Structures are given as structure tokens and as C-alpha cells.
mmCIF file of C-alpha atoms in Angstrom:
data_model
loop_
_atom_site.group_PDB
_atom_site.id
_atom_site.type_symbol
_atom_site.label_atom_id
_atom_site.label_comp_id
_atom_site.label_asym_id
_atom_site.label_seq_id
_atom_site.Cartn_x
_atom_site.Cartn_y
_atom_site.Cartn_z
ATOM 1 C CA UNK X 294 15.806 17.718 -13.507
ATOM 2 C CA UNK X 295 15.347 13.671 -13.666
ATOM 3 C CA UNK X 296 12.223 12.523 -12.684
ATOM 4 C CA UNK X 297 11.102 11.679 -9.559
ATOM 5 C CA UNK X 298 8.793 8.679 -8.891
ATOM 6 C CA UNK X 299 7.093 8.973 -5.294
ATOM 7 C CA UNK X 300 4.672 6.134 -6.140
ATOM 8 C CA UNK X 301 7.685 3.932 -5.812
ATOM 9 C CA UNK X 302 9.143 4.686 -2.540
ATOM 10 C CA UNK X 303 8.067 4.004 1.103
ATOM 11 C CA UNK X 304 6.450 6.103 3.278
ATOM 12 C CA UNK X 305 9.819 6.103 5.391
ATOM 13 C CA UNK X 306 12.051 7.149 2.026
ATOM 14 C CA UNK X 307 9.441 10.062 0.973
ATOM 15 C CA UNK X 308 10.647 11.518 4.310
ATOM 16 C CA UNK X 309 13.829 11.161 3.685
ATOM 17 C CA UNK X 310 14.070 12.449 0.444
ATOM 18 C CA UNK X 311 12.701 15.673 2.028
ATOM 19 C CA UNK X 312 15.263 16.047 4.570
ATOM 20 C CA UNK X 313 17.780 15.879 1.981
ATOM 21 C CA UNK X 314 16.026 18.450 -0.215
ATOM 22 C CA UNK X 315 15.661 20.978 2.307
ATOM 23 C CA UNK X 316 19.505 21.604 3.060
ATOM 24 C CA UNK X 317 20.064 22.140 -0.748
ATOM 25 C CA UNK X 318 17.150 24.812 -0.716
ATOM 26 C CA UNK X 319 18.148 26.725 2.425
ATOM 27 C CA UNK X 320 20.232 28.855 0.886
ATOM 28 C CA UNK X 321 17.758 29.946 -2.084
ATOM 29 C CA UNK X 322 14.952 30.437 0.841
ATOM 30 C CA UNK X 323 15.779 34.000 1.186
ATOM 31 C CA UNK X 324 14.511 36.236 -1.041
ATOM 32 C CA UNK X 325 12.397 33.357 -2.700
ATOM 33 C CA UNK X 326 8.460 34.031 -1.817
ATOM 34 C CA UNK X 327 7.439 30.203 -2.691
ATOM 35 C CA UNK X 328 10.096 28.696 -1.775
ATOM 36 C CA UNK X 329 10.538 30.234 1.922
ATOM 37 C CA UNK X 330 6.536 29.658 1.707
ATOM 38 C CA UNK X 331 6.371 25.988 1.319
ATOM 39 C CA UNK X 332 9.164 25.611 4.042
ATOM 40 C CA UNK X 333 6.785 25.305 7.145
ATOM 41 C CA UNK X 334 4.274 23.084 5.432
ATOM 42 C CA UNK X 335 6.658 20.351 4.286
ATOM 43 C CA UNK X 336 8.571 20.929 7.775
ATOM 44 C CA UNK X 337 4.986 20.424 9.684
ATOM 45 C CA UNK X 338 3.927 17.677 7.226
ATOM 46 C CA UNK X 339 7.160 15.798 7.933
ATOM 47 C CA UNK X 340 6.623 16.059 11.930
ATOM 48 C CA UNK X 341 3.038 14.830 11.408
ATOM 49 C CA UNK X 342 4.359 12.008 9.376
ATOM 50 C CA UNK X 343 7.009 10.986 11.744
ATOM 51 C CA UNK X 344 4.389 10.952 14.262
ATOM 52 C CA UNK X 345 2.209 8.590 12.534
ATOM 53 C CA UNK X 346 4.706 6.868 11.525
ATOM 54 C CA UNK X 347 5.870 6.109 15.559
ATOM 55 C CA UNK X 348 2.468 5.337 16.303
ATOM 56 C CA UNK X 349 2.095 2.717 13.829
ATOM 57 C CA UNK X 350 5.325 1.115 15.185
ATOM 58 C CA UNK X 351 4.803 1.421 18.839
ATOM 59 C CA UNK X 352 0.729 0.370 18.334
ATOM 60 C CA UNK X 353 -0.001 -2.168 20.649
ATOM 61 C CA UNK X 354 -1.871 -3.050 17.773
ATOM 62 C CA UNK X 355 0.113 -3.437 14.369
ATOM 63 C CA UNK X 356 1.940 -6.584 15.469
ATOM 64 C CA UNK X 357 -1.878 -8.332 16.148
ATOM 65 C CA UNK X 358 -3.238 -6.694 13.269
ATOM 66 C CA UNK X 359 -0.130 -8.671 10.714
ATOM 67 C CA UNK X 360 -0.706 -11.771 12.298
ATOM 68 C CA UNK X 361 -4.507 -11.508 12.121
ATOM 69 C CA UNK X 362 -4.240 -10.592 8.548
ATOM 70 C CA UNK X 363 -1.879 -13.426 8.050
ATOM 71 C CA UNK X 364 -4.709 -15.664 9.319
ATOM 72 C CA UNK X 365 -7.191 -14.680 6.455
ATOM 73 C CA UNK X 366 -4.634 -14.895 3.801
ATOM 74 C CA UNK X 367 -3.789 -18.439 4.661
ATOM 75 C CA UNK X 368 -7.580 -19.382 4.869
ATOM 76 C CA UNK X 369 -8.300 -17.508 2.105
ATOM 77 C CA UNK X 370 -5.674 -19.206 -0.200
ATOM 78 C CA UNK X 371 -6.846 -22.634 1.164
ATOM 79 C CA UNK X 372 -10.324 -21.940 -0.157
ATOM 80 C CA UNK X 373 -9.054 -20.662 -3.542
ATOM 81 C CA UNK X 374 -6.737 -23.613 -3.751
ATOM 82 C CA UNK X 375 -9.344 -26.117 -2.635
ATOM 83 C CA UNK X 376 -12.221 -24.931 -5.375
ATOM 84 C CA UNK X 377 -9.303 -24.933 -7.955
ATOM 85 C CA UNK X 378 -8.487 -28.293 -7.011
ATOM 86 C CA UNK X 379 -11.994 -29.207 -8.333
ATOM 87 C CA UNK X 380 -11.971 -27.603 -11.606
ATOM 88 C CA UNK X 381 -10.375 -30.885 -12.231
ATOM 89 C CA UNK X 382 -12.676 -33.315 -10.930
ATOM 90 C CA UNK X 383 -13.686 -36.364 -12.868
ATOM 91 C CA UNK X 384 -17.467 -35.644 -11.746
ATOM 92 C CA UNK X 385 -18.549 -33.066 -13.782
ATOM 93 C CA UNK X 386 -20.903 -31.698 -11.737
ATOM 94 C CA UNK X 387 -18.449 -30.835 -9.307
ATOM 95 C CA UNK X 388 -15.968 -29.053 -11.993
ATOM 96 C CA UNK X 389 -19.369 -26.898 -13.238
ATOM 97 C CA UNK X 390 -19.587 -26.042 -8.847
ATOM 98 C CA UNK X 391 -16.323 -25.376 -8.536
ATOM 99 C CA UNK X 392 -16.256 -23.094 -11.697
ATOM 100 C CA UNK X 393 -19.187 -20.668 -10.411
ATOM 101 C CA UNK X 394 -17.610 -20.607 -7.273
ATOM 102 C CA UNK X 395 -13.990 -20.058 -9.402
ATOM 103 C CA UNK X 396 -15.641 -17.495 -11.410
ATOM 104 C CA UNK X 397 -16.193 -15.331 -8.081
ATOM 105 C CA UNK X 398 -12.810 -15.651 -6.873
ATOM 106 C CA UNK X 399 -11.522 -14.121 -10.292
ATOM 107 C CA UNK X 400 -13.788 -11.360 -9.875
ATOM 108 C CA UNK X 401 -12.682 -10.453 -6.497
ATOM 109 C CA UNK X 402 -8.689 -10.862 -7.414
ATOM 110 C CA UNK X 403 -7.292 -13.866 -7.047
ATOM 111 C CA UNK X 404 -4.206 -12.439 -5.397
ATOM 112 C CA UNK X 405 -6.295 -10.008 -2.823
ATOM 113 C CA UNK X 406 -3.620 -11.215 -0.108
ATOM 114 C CA UNK X 407 -1.212 -8.639 -1.756
ATOM 115 C CA UNK X 408 -3.655 -5.797 -1.189
ATOM 116 C CA UNK X 409 -3.650 -3.643 1.966
ATOM 117 C CA UNK X 410 -5.240 -4.179 5.008
ATOM 118 C CA UNK X 411 -8.722 -1.956 3.839
ATOM 119 C CA UNK X 412 -8.959 -2.685 0.357
ATOM 120 C CA UNK X 413 -8.300 -6.583 0.823
ATOM 121 C CA UNK X 414 -11.124 -5.895 3.451
ATOM 122 C CA UNK X 415 -13.368 -4.432 0.897
ATOM 123 C CA UNK X 416 -12.351 -7.082 -1.985
ATOM 124 C CA UNK X 417 -13.065 -10.119 0.705
ATOM 125 C CA UNK X 418 -16.262 -8.391 2.031
ATOM 126 C CA UNK X 419 -17.716 -8.657 -1.826
ATOM 127 C CA UNK X 420 -16.560 -11.947 -2.418
ATOM 128 C CA UNK X 421 -18.250 -13.511 0.361
ATOM 129 C CA UNK X 422 -21.200 -11.513 -0.048
ATOM 130 C CA UNK X 423 -21.414 -13.032 -3.492
ATOM 131 C CA UNK X 424 -21.295 -16.640 -2.487
ATOM 132 C CA UNK X 425 -24.183 -16.459 -0.041
ATOM 133 C CA UNK X 426 -26.560 -16.911 -2.901
ATOM 134 C CA UNK X 427 -28.411 -20.120 -3.031
ATOM 135 C CA UNK X 428 -26.845 -21.537 -5.695
ATOM 136 C CA UNK X 429 -22.967 -20.652 -4.623
ATOM 137 C CA UNK X 430 -24.297 -22.017 -1.211
ATOM 138 C CA UNK X 431 -24.830 -25.339 -3.027
ATOM 139 C CA UNK X 432 -22.005 -25.418 -5.218
ATOM 140 C CA UNK X 433 -19.477 -25.043 -1.823
ATOM 141 C CA UNK X 434 -21.332 -27.951 -0.457
ATOM 142 C CA UNK X 435 -21.061 -30.008 -3.430
ATOM 143 C CA UNK X 436 -16.791 -29.922 -3.488
ATOM 144 C CA UNK X 437 -16.729 -29.743 0.722
ATOM 145 C CA UNK X 438 -15.274 -25.954 0.575
ATOM 146 C CA UNK X 439 -17.586 -25.059 3.424
ATOM 147 C CA UNK X 440 -14.856 -25.579 6.039
ATOM 148 C CA UNK X 441 -12.548 -23.358 4.760
ATOM 149 C CA UNK X 442 -15.184 -20.726 3.484
ATOM 150 C CA UNK X 443 -16.482 -21.142 6.912
ATOM 151 C CA UNK X 444 -12.685 -20.084 8.575
ATOM 152 C CA UNK X 445 -12.401 -17.309 6.024
ATOM 153 C CA UNK X 446 -15.329 -15.580 7.382
ATOM 154 C CA UNK X 447 -14.614 -15.903 10.825
ATOM 155 C CA UNK X 448 -10.809 -14.919 9.853
ATOM 156 C CA UNK X 449 -12.359 -11.960 8.339
ATOM 157 C CA UNK X 450 -14.511 -10.780 11.032
ATOM 158 C CA UNK X 451 -11.798 -11.422 13.178
ATOM 159 C CA UNK X 452 -9.462 -9.041 11.332
ATOM 160 C CA UNK X 453 -12.287 -6.296 11.285
ATOM 161 C CA UNK X 454 -13.271 -6.212 14.806
ATOM 162 C CA UNK X 455 -9.496 -5.787 15.941
ATOM 163 C CA UNK X 456 -9.197 -3.016 13.228
ATOM 164 C CA UNK X 457 -11.915 -1.297 14.418
ATOM 165 C CA UNK X 458 -10.833 -1.647 17.745
ATOM 166 C CA UNK X 459 -7.682 0.447 16.758
ATOM 167 C CA UNK X 460 -9.355 3.032 14.908
ATOM 168 C CA UNK X 461 -11.417 3.785 18.429
ATOM 169 C CA UNK X 462 -8.296 4.122 20.249
ATOM 170 C CA UNK X 463 -8.043 7.892 20.607
ATOM 171 C CA UNK X 464 -4.489 8.298 20.056
ATOM 172 C CA UNK X 465 -4.986 7.705 16.353
ATOM 173 C CA UNK X 466 -7.617 10.297 16.629
ATOM 174 C CA UNK X 467 -5.356 12.825 17.723
ATOM 175 C CA UNK X 468 -2.851 12.869 14.909
ATOM 176 C CA UNK X 469 -3.298 13.067 11.022
ATOM 177 C CA UNK X 470 -3.095 9.240 9.370
ATOM 178 C CA UNK X 471 0.833 8.367 8.088
ATOM 179 C CA UNK X 472 -0.861 8.424 4.376
ATOM 180 C CA UNK X 473 -2.735 11.576 4.866
ATOM 181 C CA UNK X 474 0.811 13.321 5.740
ATOM 182 C CA UNK X 475 2.672 11.453 3.056
ATOM 183 C CA UNK X 476 0.312 12.485 0.291
ATOM 184 C CA UNK X 477 0.887 16.485 1.873
ATOM 185 C CA UNK X 478 4.521 15.760 1.388
ATOM 186 C CA UNK X 479 4.515 14.395 -2.029
ATOM 187 C CA UNK X 480 2.403 17.233 -2.977
ATOM 188 C CA UNK X 481 4.540 19.946 -1.788
ATOM 189 C CA UNK X 482 7.587 18.013 -3.099
ATOM 190 C CA UNK X 483 6.153 17.920 -6.877
ATOM 191 C CA UNK X 484 5.656 21.216 -6.235
ATOM 192 C CA UNK X 485 9.104 22.612 -5.306
ATOM 193 C CA UNK X 486 10.385 20.130 -7.734
ATOM 194 C CA UNK X 487 8.570 21.751 -11.041
ATOM 195 C CA UNK X 488 9.149 25.222 -9.800
ATOM 196 C CA UNK X 489 13.036 24.233 -9.492
ATOM 197 C CA UNK X 490 12.839 23.151 -13.533
ATOM 198 C CA UNK X 491 11.070 26.236 -14.411
ATOM 199 C CA UNK X 492 13.756 28.812 -12.917
ATOM 200 C CA UNK X 493 16.554 26.270 -13.867
ATOM 201 C CA UNK X 494 14.675 27.361 -17.361
ATOM 202 C CA UNK X 495 15.125 31.015 -16.862
ATOM 203 C CA UNK X 496 18.371 30.865 -14.905
ATOM 204 C CA UNK X 497 20.221 28.049 -15.524
ATOM 205 C CA UNK X 498 23.832 30.151 -13.977
ATOM 206 C CA UNK X 499 22.179 29.982 -10.656
ATOM 207 C CA UNK X 500 19.826 26.780 -10.341
ATOM 208 C CA UNK X 501 21.885 24.049 -12.171
ATOM 209 C CA UNK X 502 24.419 23.166 -9.407
ATOM 210 C CA UNK X 503 20.956 23.054 -7.128
ATOM 211 C CA UNK X 504 19.538 20.455 -9.584
ATOM 212 C CA UNK X 505 22.496 18.641 -10.334
ATOM 213 C CA UNK X 506 22.776 17.876 -6.281
ATOM 214 C CA UNK X 507 19.299 17.100 -6.390
ATOM 215 C CA UNK X 508 19.511 14.471 -9.355
ATOM 216 C CA UNK X 509 22.214 12.790 -7.290
ATOM 217 C CA UNK X 510 19.818 12.144 -4.827
ATOM 218 C CA UNK X 511 17.081 10.779 -6.940
ATOM 219 C CA UNK X 512 19.163 8.749 -8.636
ATOM 220 C CA UNK X 513 19.700 7.233 -5.220
ATOM 221 C CA UNK X 514 16.516 6.585 -3.751
ATOM 222 C CA UNK X 515 15.232 5.640 -7.090
ATOM 223 C CA UNK X 516 17.720 3.270 -7.693
ATOM 224 C CA UNK X 517 16.676 1.078 -4.301
ATOM 225 C CA UNK X 518 13.037 2.137 -5.523
ATOM 226 C CA UNK X 519 12.937 0.589 -8.566
ATOM 227 C CA UNK X 520 15.445 -2.477 -7.632
ATOM 228 C CA UNK X 521 12.826 -3.508 -4.758
ATOM 229 C CA UNK X 522 10.405 -3.208 -7.402
ATOM 230 C CA UNK X 523 11.412 -5.353 -9.595
ATOM 231 C CA UNK X 524 11.856 -8.309 -6.663
ATOM 232 C CA UNK X 525 8.499 -7.590 -5.633
ATOM 233 C CA UNK X 526 7.057 -8.294 -9.346
ATOM 234 C CA UNK X 527 9.471 -10.930 -9.495
ATOM 235 C CA UNK X 528 8.303 -13.040 -6.523
ATOM 236 C CA UNK X 529 4.984 -12.082 -7.604
ATOM 237 C CA UNK X 530 5.189 -14.218 -10.947
ATOM 238 C CA UNK X 531 6.716 -16.987 -9.657
ATOM 239 C CA UNK X 532 4.280 -17.131 -7.241
ATOM 240 C CA UNK X 533 0.816 -19.656 -8.423
ATOM 241 C CA UNK X 534 -1.721 -17.688 -9.821
ATOM 242 C CA UNK X 535 -4.750 -19.772 -9.441
#
């Protein structure tokens, strides 16, 4: 059987693969303890993911969080490029100040704005904490980066306040989070694919037709996923990295 790399797929695509797989498996379920046992678990996880994704799409916080995140990204990039411009300053003291700050920026990940909400928040908090030392504060003031840093701190705080409000909403606690449901689905699907691989080796006449149908689905989905990943990588390579 072809390899299905679930890490390349969006949550909706993981769910779509599951929906396409189940009808192919139905004729095999009767009398098969493993497939008949895992079927209700997979369907339950699919239901939970569908509800969680609907909640995310319809949440009053989805658009607000997106805009708030975009604003903190904007100020982070402004801060980073302001610092980078002083790396080429004729004043050696200002160059040294910029290098001190840039070292912290590089350590936190210069493209942290590409990360997910939680990971970006963690990296950004780490960066902001590292810039609170007297030495870093003096360097920031020397090159006039305090304007951008103040904007970034306020944007980060505003984003976190919004995120905590969202988490506090009762509706977001009533259902398993989307990522947890996705993880369950991937776990069950991986077990099924491994199981079918083993069965095909033992009884190719019975299972080869099933594997061929599944391979078609895998090829279709991975072609789209790899194409998307390739476009994303190309975009990142074209973007300035300082």
C-alpha cells in the first residue's frame, strides 16, 4: 500500500480520507473483529472533529483572533527589520546594540509569525522576556527600537486576552478540541492501514482489490497536499529572512 503522510493534510482532509475509506471497508467488517471494533471509534472521532471544526468556523473569536494575530505579526516584523537596519549603521556602538538584540530575535526564531497561535505565543513571550534585561533595554533605546517593541508588547497582550476569553467560553469546553479529535482519527486510520497491509500479505487475492482502491484515494489526496506544501515552501524561500 502507498504511504499516507497525514502530517501533510489539513484536518478537513484527514476527515475526508476517513469518509472515503469507510465505504471501502464495509464489505470486510462482517466477521472481522478488528475492523468492526474500530469502526464505531473512528466514526465517533469523526463526529467530534466535525463539531469542533464547525465551532471554530462559527466562533465569534475566529475572525477577531485572526486580525489580532496579524497585528502582532506586523509589529514583530517592523521591530525585527528596524533592528536589522542598524546592523549596517556607520556608528559602531549602534551596530553592537543591534547585534545584541538581533541575537535574541534569531534565537526565538526569526519567522515565528509562521507558527500556530500557541507556539508563536510561547516563542514571542520568550523573546520579550529576553529583552527585559538592562543591557537589552539600553541597546533598544540606543537604536530607537522601543517604539516598535512597545507596539509589539501591547499587541501580544491584546491577543492573549482575546485568546483567554475564547478559552473561557463554556462552548469551547463542551467538545474535544479539534486537534485531539484529529489525532484520534489519524491513530485509528494508521492502525487500519497497517492492518490491511498485513492482511494483504497473508491473503492478497482477497485484499489486493481493497488496497488498490485505497491507493487511488491516497494518490489523489497526497498529490494535492504535496502541491500545497511545495507552494508554501517556495513562498517562504522567497520571503526576506532577516
